[in-house]
PDB file of C-alpha atoms in Angstrom:
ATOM      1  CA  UNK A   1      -0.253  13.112 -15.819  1.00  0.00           C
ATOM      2  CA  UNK A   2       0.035   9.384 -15.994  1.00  0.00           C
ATOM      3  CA  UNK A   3      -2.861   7.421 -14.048  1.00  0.00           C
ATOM      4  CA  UNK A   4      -2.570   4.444 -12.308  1.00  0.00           C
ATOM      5  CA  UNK A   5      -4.334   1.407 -12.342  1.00  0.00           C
ATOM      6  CA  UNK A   6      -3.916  -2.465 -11.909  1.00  0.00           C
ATOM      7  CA  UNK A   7      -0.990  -3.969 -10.468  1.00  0.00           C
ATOM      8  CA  UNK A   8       2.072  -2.923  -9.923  1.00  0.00           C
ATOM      9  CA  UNK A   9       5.523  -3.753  -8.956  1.00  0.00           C
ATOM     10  CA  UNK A  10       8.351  -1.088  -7.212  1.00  0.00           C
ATOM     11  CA  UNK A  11      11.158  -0.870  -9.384  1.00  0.00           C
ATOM     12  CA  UNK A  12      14.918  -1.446  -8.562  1.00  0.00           C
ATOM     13  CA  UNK A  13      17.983  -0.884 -10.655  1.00  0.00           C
ATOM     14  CA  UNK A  14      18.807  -4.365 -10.539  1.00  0.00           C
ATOM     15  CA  UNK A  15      15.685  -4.846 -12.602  1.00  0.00           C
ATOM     16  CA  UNK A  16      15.933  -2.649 -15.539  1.00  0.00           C
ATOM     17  CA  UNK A  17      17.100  -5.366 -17.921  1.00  0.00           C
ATOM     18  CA  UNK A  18      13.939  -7.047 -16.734  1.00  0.00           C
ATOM     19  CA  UNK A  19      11.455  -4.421 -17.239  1.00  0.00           C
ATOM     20  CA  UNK A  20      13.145  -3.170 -20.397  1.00  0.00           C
ATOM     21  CA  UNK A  21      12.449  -6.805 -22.124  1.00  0.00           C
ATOM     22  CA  UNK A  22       8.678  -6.880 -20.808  1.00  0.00           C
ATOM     23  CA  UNK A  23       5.599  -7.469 -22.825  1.00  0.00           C
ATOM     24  CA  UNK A  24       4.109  -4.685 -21.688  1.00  0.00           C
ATOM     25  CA  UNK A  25       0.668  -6.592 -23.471  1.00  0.00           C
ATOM     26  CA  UNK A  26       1.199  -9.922 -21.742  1.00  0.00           C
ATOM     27  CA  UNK A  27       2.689  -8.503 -18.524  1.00  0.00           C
ATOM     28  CA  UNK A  28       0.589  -8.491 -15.431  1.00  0.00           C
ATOM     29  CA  UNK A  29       2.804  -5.034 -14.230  1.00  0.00           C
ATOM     30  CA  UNK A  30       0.763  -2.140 -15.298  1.00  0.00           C
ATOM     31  CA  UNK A  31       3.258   0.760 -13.207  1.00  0.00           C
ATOM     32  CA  UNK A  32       6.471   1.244 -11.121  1.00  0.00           C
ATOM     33  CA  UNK A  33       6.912   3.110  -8.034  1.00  0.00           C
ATOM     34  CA  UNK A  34      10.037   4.680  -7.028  1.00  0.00           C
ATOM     35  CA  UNK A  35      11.188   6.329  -4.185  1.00  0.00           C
ATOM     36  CA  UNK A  36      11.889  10.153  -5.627  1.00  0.00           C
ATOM     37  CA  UNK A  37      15.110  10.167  -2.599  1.00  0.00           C
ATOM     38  CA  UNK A  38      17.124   7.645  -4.986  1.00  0.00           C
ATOM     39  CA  UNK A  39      16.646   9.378  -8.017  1.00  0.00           C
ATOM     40  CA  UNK A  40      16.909  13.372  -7.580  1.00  0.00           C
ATOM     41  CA  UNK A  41      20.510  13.039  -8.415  1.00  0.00           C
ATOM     42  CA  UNK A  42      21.177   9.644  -9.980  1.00  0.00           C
ATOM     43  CA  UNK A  43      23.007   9.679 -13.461  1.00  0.00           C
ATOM     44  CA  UNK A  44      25.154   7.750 -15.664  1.00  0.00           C
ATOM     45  CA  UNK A  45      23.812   3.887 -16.970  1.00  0.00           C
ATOM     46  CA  UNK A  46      21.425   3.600 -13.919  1.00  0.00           C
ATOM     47  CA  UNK A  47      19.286   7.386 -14.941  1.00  0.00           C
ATOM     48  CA  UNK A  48      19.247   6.431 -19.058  1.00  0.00           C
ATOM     49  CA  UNK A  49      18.000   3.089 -18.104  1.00  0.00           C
ATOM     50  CA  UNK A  50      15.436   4.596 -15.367  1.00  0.00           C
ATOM     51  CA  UNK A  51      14.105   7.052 -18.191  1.00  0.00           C
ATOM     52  CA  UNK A  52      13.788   4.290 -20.752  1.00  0.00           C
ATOM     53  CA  UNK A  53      11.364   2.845 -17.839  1.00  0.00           C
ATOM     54  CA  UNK A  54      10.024   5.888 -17.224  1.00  0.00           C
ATOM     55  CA  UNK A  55       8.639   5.822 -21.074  1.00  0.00           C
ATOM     56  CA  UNK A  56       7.018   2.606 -20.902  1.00  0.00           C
ATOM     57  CA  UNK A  57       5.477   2.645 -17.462  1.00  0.00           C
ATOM     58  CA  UNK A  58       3.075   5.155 -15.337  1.00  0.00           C
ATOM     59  CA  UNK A  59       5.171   5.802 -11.702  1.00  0.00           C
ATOM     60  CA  UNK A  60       3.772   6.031  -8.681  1.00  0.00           C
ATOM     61  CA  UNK A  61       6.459   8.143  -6.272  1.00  0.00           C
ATOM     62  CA  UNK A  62       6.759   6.756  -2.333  1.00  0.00           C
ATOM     63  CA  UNK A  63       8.811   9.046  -0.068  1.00  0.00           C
ATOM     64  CA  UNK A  64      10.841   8.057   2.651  1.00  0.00           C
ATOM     65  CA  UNK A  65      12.202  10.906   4.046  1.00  0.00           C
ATOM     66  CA  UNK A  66       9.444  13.894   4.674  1.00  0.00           C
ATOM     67  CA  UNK A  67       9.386  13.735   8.330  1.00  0.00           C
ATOM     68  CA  UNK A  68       5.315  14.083   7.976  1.00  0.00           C
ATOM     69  CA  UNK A  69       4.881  14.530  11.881  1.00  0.00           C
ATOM     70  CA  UNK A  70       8.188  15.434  12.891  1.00  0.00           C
ATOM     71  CA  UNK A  71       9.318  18.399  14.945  1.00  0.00           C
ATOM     72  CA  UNK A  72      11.969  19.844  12.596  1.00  0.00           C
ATOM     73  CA  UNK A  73      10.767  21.832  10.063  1.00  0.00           C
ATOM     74  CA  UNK A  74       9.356  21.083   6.625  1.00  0.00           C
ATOM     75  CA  UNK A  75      12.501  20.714   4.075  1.00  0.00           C
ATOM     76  CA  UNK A  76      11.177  23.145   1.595  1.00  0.00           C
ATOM     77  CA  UNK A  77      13.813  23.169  -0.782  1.00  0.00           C
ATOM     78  CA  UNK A  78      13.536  19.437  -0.633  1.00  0.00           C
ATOM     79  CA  UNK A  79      10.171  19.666  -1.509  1.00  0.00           C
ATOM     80  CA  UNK A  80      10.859  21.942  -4.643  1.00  0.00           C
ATOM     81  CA  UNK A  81      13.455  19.116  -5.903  1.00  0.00           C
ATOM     82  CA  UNK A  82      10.666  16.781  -5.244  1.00  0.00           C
ATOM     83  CA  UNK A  83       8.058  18.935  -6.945  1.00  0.00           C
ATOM     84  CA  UNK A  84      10.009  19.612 -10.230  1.00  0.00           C
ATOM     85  CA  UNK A  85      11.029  15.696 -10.751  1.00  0.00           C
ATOM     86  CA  UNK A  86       7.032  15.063 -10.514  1.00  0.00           C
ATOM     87  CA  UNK A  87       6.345  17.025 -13.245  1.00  0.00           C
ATOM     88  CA  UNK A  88       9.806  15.984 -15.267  1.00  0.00           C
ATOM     89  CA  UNK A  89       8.594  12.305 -14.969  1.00  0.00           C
ATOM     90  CA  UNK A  90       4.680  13.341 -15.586  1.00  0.00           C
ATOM     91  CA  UNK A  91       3.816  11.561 -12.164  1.00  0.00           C
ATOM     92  CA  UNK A  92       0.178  11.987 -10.705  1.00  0.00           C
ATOM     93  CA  UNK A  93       0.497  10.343  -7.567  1.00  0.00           C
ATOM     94  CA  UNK A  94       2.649  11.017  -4.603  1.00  0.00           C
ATOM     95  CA  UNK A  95       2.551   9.046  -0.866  1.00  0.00           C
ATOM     96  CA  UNK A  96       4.787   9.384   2.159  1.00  0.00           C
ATOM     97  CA  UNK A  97       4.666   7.702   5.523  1.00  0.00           C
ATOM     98  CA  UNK A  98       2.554   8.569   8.627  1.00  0.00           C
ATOM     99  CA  UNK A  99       5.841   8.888  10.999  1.00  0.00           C
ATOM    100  CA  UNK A 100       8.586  10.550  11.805  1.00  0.00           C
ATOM    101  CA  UNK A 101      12.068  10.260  10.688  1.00  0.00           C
ATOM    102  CA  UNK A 102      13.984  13.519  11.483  1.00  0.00           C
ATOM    103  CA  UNK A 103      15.101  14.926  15.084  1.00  0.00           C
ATOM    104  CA  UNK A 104      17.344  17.482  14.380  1.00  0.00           C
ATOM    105  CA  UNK A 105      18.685  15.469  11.508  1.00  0.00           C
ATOM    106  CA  UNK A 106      17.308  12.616   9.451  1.00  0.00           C
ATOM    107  CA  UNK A 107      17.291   9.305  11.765  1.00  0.00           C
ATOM    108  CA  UNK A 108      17.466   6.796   9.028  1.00  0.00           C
ATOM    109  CA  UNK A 109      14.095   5.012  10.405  1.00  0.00           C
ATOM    110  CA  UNK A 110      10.950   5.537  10.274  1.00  0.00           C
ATOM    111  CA  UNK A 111       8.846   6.111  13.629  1.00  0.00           C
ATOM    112  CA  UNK A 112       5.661   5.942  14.503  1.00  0.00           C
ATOM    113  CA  UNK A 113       3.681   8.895  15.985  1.00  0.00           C
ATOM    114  CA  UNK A 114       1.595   9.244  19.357  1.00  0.00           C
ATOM    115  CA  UNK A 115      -2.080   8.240  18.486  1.00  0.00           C
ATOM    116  CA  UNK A 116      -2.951  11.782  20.519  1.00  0.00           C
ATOM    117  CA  UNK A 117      -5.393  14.715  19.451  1.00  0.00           C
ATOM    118  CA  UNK A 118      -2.407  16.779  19.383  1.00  0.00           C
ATOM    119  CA  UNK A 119      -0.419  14.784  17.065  1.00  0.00           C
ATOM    120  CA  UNK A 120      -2.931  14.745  14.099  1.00  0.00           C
ATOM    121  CA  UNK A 121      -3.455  18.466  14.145  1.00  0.00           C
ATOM    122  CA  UNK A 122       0.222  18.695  14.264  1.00  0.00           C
ATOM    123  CA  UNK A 123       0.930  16.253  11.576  1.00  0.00           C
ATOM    124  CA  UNK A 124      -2.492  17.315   9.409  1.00  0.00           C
ATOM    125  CA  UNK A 125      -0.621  20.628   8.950  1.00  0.00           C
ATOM    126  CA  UNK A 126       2.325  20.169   7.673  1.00  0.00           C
ATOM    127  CA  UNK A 127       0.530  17.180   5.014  1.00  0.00           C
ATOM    128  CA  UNK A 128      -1.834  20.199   3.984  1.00  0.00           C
ATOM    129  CA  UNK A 129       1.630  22.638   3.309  1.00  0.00           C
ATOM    130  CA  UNK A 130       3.387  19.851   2.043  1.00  0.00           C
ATOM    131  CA  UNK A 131       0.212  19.332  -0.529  1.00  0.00           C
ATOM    132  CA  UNK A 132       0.267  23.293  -0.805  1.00  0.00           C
ATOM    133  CA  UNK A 133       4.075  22.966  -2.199  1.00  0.00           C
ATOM    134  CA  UNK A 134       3.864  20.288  -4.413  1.00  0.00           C
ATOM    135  CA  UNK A 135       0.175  21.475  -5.830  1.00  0.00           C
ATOM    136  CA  UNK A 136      -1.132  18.142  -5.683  1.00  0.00           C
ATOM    137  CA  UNK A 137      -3.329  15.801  -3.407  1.00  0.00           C
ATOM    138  CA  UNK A 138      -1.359  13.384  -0.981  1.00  0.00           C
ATOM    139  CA  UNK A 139      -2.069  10.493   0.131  1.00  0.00           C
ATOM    140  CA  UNK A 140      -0.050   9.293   3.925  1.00  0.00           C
ATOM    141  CA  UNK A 141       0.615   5.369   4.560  1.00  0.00           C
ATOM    142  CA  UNK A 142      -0.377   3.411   7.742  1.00  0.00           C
ATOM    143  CA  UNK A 143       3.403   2.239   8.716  1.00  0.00           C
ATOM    144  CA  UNK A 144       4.299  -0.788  11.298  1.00  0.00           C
ATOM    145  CA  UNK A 145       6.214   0.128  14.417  1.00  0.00           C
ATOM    146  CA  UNK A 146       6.836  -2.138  16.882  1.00  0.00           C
ATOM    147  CA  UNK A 147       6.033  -0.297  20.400  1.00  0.00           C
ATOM    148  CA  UNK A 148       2.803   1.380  21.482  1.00  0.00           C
ATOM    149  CA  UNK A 149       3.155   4.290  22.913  1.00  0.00           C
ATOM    150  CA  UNK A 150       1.325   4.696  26.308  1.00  0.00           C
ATOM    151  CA  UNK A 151       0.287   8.204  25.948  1.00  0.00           C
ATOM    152  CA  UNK A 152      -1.749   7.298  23.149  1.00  0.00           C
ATOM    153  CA  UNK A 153      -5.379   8.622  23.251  1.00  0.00           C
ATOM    154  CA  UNK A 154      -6.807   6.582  20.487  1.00  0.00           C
ATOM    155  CA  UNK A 155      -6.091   3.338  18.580  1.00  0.00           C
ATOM    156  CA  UNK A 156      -3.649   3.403  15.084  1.00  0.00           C
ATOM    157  CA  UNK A 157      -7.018   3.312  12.831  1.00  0.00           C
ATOM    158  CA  UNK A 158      -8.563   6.171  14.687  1.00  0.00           C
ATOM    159  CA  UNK A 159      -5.705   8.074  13.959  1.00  0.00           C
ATOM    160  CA  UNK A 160      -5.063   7.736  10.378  1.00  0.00           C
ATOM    161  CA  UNK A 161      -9.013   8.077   9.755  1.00  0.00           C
ATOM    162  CA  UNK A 162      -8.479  11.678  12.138  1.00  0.00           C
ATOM    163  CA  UNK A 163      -5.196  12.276  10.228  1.00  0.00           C
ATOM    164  CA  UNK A 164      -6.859  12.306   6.664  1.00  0.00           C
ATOM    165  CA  UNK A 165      -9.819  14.064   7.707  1.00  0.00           C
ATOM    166  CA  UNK A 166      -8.122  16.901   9.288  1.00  0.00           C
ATOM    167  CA  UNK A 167      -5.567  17.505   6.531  1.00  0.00           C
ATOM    168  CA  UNK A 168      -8.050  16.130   3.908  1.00  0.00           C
ATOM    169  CA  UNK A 169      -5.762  13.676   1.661  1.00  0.00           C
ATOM    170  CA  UNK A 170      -6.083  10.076   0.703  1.00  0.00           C
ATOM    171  CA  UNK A 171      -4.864   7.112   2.348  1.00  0.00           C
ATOM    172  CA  UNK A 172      -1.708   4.678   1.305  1.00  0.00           C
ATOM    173  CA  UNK A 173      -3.081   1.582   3.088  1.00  0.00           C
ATOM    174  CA  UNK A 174      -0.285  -2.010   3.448  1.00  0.00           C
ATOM    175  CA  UNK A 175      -1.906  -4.369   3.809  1.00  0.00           C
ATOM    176  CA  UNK A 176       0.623  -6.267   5.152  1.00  0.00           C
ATOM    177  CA  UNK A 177       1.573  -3.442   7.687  1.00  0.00           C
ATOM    178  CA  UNK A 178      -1.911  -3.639   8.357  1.00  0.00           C
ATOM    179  CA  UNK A 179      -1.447  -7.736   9.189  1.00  0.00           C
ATOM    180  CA  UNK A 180       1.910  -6.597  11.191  1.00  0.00           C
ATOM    181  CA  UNK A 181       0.851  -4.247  13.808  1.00  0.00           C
ATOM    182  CA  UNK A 182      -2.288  -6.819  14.446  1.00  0.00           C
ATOM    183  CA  UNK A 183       0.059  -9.602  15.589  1.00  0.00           C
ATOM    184  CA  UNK A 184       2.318  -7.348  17.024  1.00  0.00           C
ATOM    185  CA  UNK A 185       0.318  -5.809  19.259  1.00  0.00           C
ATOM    186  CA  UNK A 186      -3.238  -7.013  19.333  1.00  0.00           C
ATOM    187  CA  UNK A 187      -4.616  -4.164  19.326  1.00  0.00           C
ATOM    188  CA  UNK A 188      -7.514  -3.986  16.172  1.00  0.00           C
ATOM    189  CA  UNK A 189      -8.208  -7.595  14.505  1.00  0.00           C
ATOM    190  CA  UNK A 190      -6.821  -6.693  10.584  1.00  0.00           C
ATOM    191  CA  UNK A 191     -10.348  -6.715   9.248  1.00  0.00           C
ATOM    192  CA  UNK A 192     -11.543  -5.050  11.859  1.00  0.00           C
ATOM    193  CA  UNK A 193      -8.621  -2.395  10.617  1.00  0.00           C
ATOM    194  CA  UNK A 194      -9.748  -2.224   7.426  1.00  0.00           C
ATOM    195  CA  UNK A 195     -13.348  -2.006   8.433  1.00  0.00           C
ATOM    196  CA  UNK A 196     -13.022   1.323  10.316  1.00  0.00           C
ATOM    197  CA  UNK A 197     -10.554   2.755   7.841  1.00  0.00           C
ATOM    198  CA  UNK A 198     -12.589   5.904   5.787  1.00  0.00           C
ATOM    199  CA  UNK A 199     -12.211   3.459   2.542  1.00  0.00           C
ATOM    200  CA  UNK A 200     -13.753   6.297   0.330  1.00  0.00           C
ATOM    201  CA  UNK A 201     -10.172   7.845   0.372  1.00  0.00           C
ATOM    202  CA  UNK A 202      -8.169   5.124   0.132  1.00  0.00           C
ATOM    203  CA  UNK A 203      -6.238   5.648  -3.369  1.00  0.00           C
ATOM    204  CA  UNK A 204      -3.183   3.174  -3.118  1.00  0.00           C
ATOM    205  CA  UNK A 205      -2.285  -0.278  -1.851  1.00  0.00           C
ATOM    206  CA  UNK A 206       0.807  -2.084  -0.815  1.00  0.00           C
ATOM    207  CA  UNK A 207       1.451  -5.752  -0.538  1.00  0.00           C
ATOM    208  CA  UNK A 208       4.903  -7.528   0.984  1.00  0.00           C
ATOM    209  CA  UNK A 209       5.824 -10.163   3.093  1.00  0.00           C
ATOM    210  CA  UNK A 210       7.547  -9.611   5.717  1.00  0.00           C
ATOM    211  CA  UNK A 211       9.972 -11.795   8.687  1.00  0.00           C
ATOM    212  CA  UNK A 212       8.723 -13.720  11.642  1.00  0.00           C
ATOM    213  CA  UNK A 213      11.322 -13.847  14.341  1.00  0.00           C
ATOM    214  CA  UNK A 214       8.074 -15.574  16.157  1.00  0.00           C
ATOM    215  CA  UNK A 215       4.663 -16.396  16.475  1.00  0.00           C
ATOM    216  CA  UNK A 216       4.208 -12.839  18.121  1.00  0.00           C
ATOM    217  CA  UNK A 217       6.721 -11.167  16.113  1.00  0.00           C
ATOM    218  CA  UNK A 218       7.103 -10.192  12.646  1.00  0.00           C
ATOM    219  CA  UNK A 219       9.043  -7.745  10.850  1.00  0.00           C
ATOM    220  CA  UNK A 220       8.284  -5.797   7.808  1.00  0.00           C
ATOM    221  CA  UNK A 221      11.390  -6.131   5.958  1.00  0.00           C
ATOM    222  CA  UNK A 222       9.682  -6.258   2.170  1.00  0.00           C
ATOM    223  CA  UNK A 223      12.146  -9.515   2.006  1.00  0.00           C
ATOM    224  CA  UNK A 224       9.718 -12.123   1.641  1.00  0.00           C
ATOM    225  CA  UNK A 225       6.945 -13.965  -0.494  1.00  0.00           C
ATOM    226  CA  UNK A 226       3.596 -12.118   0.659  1.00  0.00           C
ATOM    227  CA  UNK A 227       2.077 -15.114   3.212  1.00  0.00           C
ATOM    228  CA  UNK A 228      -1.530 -16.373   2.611  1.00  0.00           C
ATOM    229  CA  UNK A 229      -3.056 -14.599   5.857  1.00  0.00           C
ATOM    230  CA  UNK A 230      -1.683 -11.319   3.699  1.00  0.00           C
ATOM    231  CA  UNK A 231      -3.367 -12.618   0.494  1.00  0.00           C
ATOM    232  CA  UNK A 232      -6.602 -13.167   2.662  1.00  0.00           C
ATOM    233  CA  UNK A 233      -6.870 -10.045   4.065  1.00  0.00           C
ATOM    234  CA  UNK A 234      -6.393  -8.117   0.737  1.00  0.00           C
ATOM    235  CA  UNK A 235      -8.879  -9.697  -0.799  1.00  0.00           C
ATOM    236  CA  UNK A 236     -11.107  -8.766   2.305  1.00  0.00           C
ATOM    237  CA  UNK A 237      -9.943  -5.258   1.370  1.00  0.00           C
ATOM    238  CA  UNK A 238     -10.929  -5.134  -2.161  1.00  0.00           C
ATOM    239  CA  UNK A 239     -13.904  -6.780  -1.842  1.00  0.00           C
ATOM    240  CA  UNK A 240     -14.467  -4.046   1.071  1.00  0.00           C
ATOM    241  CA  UNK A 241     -13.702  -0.734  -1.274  1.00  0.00           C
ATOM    242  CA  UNK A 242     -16.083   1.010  -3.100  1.00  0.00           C
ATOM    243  CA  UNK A 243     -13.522   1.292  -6.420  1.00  0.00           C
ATOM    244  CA  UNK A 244     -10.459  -0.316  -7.659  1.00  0.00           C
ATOM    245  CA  UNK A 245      -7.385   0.748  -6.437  1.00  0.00           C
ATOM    246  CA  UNK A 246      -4.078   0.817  -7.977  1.00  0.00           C
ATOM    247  CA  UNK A 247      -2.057  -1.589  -5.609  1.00  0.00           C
ATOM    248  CA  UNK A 248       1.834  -2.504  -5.927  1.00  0.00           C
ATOM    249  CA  UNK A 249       4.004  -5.403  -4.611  1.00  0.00           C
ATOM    250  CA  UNK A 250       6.715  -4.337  -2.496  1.00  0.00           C
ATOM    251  CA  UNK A 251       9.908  -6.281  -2.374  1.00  0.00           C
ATOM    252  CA  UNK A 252      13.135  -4.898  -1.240  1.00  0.00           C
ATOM    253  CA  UNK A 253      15.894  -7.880  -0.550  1.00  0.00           C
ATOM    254  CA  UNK A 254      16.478 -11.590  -1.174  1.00  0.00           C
ATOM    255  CA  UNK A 255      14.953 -10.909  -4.628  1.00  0.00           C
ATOM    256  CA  UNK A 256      13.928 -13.862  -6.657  1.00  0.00           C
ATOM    257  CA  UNK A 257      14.030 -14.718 -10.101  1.00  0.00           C
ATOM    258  CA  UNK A 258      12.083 -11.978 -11.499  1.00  0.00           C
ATOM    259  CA  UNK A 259       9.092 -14.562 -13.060  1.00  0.00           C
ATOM    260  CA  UNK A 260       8.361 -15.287  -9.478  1.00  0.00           C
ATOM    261  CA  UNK A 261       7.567 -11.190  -8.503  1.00  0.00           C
ATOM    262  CA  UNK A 262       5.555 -10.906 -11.681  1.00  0.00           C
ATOM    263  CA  UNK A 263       3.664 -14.337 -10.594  1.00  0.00           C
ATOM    264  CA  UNK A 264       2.833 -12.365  -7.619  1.00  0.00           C
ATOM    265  CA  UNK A 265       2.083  -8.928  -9.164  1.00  0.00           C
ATOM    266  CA  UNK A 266      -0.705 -11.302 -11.639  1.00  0.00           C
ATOM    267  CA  UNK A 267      -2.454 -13.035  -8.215  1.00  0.00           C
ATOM    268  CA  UNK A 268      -2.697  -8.788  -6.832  1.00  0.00           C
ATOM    269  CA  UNK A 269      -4.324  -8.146 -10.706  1.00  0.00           C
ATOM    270  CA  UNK A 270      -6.836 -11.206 -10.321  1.00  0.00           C
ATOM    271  CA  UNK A 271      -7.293 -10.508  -6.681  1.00  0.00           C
ATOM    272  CA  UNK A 272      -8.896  -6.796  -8.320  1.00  0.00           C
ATOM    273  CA  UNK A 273     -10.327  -8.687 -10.984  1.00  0.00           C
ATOM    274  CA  UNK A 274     -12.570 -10.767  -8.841  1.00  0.00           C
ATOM    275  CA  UNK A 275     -13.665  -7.408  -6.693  1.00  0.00           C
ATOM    276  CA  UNK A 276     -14.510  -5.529  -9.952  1.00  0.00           C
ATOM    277  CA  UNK A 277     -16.470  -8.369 -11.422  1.00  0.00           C
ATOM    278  CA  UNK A 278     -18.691  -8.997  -7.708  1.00  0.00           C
ATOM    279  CA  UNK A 279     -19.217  -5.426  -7.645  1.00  0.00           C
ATOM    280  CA  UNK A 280     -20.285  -5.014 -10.802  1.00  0.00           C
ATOM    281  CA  UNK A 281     -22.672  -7.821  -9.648  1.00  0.00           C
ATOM    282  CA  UNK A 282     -23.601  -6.805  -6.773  1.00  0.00           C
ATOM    283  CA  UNK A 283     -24.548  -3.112  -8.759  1.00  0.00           C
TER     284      UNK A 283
END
């Protein structure tokens, strides 16, 4: 299996020609991620170009579609699919959203849970069958969502910490969603967030920027430069961890020349530079 480390960047089709004519020695991208949904039955151009990628690069694979603590039942033959294209593509890591996306058919969205007791033994389950399937270690993102539900019996960091625990995977922590939900709704400060969060099993990071319709609102559309209260509070983060973790710029519109992601991907690679260096310090 292919391990990750560095910086990454999540790859699009649009973007093969790019990645194909990388330096992989001068280049600040060390892996792709891909979502496994858009590529189970893709073929023609778009597949040969993915696999000539997929020979230069590690991939990380992001679902989008697992339902994690929805009511309909686990999509098992799904799974399988997912499963076999791991192992086709040699991929060691594999992260899917804390939310729900399915109510007797697939909703298109992705929604957040209840923060209740009940909901992280209910959604702890089905990770631990889901990591039973697949034969592999999980790790389950902190997502924005843009209501709080008033049944909850415990803030959004209590949750994913009680998530984790109970189905005993790793943690997918955005940053920005992290920056999101905090002006959103007020809730947890972010480095308050990232203080709580059980950082010993946090494996993967996102960056992104996101949209702000206003000073109180701000929506995680992937379709913007990553802002500098984002940049802050990832360097909080690393700085925080006890390791260096693999961490990958998200972008998915109003794409810009492709020098200007990689700029970005290099200030994520000397964000984890400057962590590894004042731990090794501090050690």
């Amino acid at each position: 299996m292919n391990t990750l480390h560095g910086a990454g960047l999540g790859y699009k089709r649009s973007m093969a020609a790019d990645f194909l004519q990388l330096d992989r020695n001068n280049s600040p991208i060390r892996f792709i991620e891909i979502a496994p949904e858009n590529w189970l039955r893709m073929g023609g151009a778009a597949r040969k170009q993915f696999d000539e990628v997929a020979e230069r690069f590690p991939i990380a694979c992001h679902g989008l579609s697992l339902s994690l603590g929805g009511q309909d039942p686990l999509q098992l033959d799904f799974l399988k699919q997912i499963k076999a294209f791991l192992r086709q593509y040699r991929i060691g890591f594999f992260s899917e959203h804390l939310s729900y996306c399915s109510h007797h058919g697939h909703i298109y969205d992705l929604l957040p849970l209840p923060f209740t007791e009940e909901s992280v033994r209910h959604t702890a389950a089905r990770i631990r069958a889901v990591q039973d399937i697949l034969e592999m270690r999980i790790a389950v993102e902190n997502t924005s969502y843009y209501a709080h539900n008033p049944i909850a019996e415990m803030d959004e960091s209590e949750f994913l910490n009680a998530v984790v625990r109970e189905a005993d995977c790793d943690i997918h922590l955005d940053i920005n969603n992290i920056y999101v939900n905090a002006v959103n709704h007020g809730i947890v400060a972010p480095r308050d967030y990232i203080d709580r969060t059980d950082l010993a099993r946090v494996s993967y990071m996102h960056m992104a920027g996101h949209d702000e319709e206003t000073e109180n609102l701000l929506i995680d559309t992937h379709g913007q430069p990553v802002c500098d209260d984002v940049w802050d509070l990832f360097a909080y983060a690393c700085r925080r961890l006890p390791h260096s973790v693999p961490t990958l710029l998200e972008r998915d519109s109003n794409f810009p020349p492709f020098a200007e992601l990689e700029a970005e991907v290099a200030r994520i690679a000397a964000i984890q530079q400057q962590a590894e260096e004042e731990r090794h310090a501090a050690a």
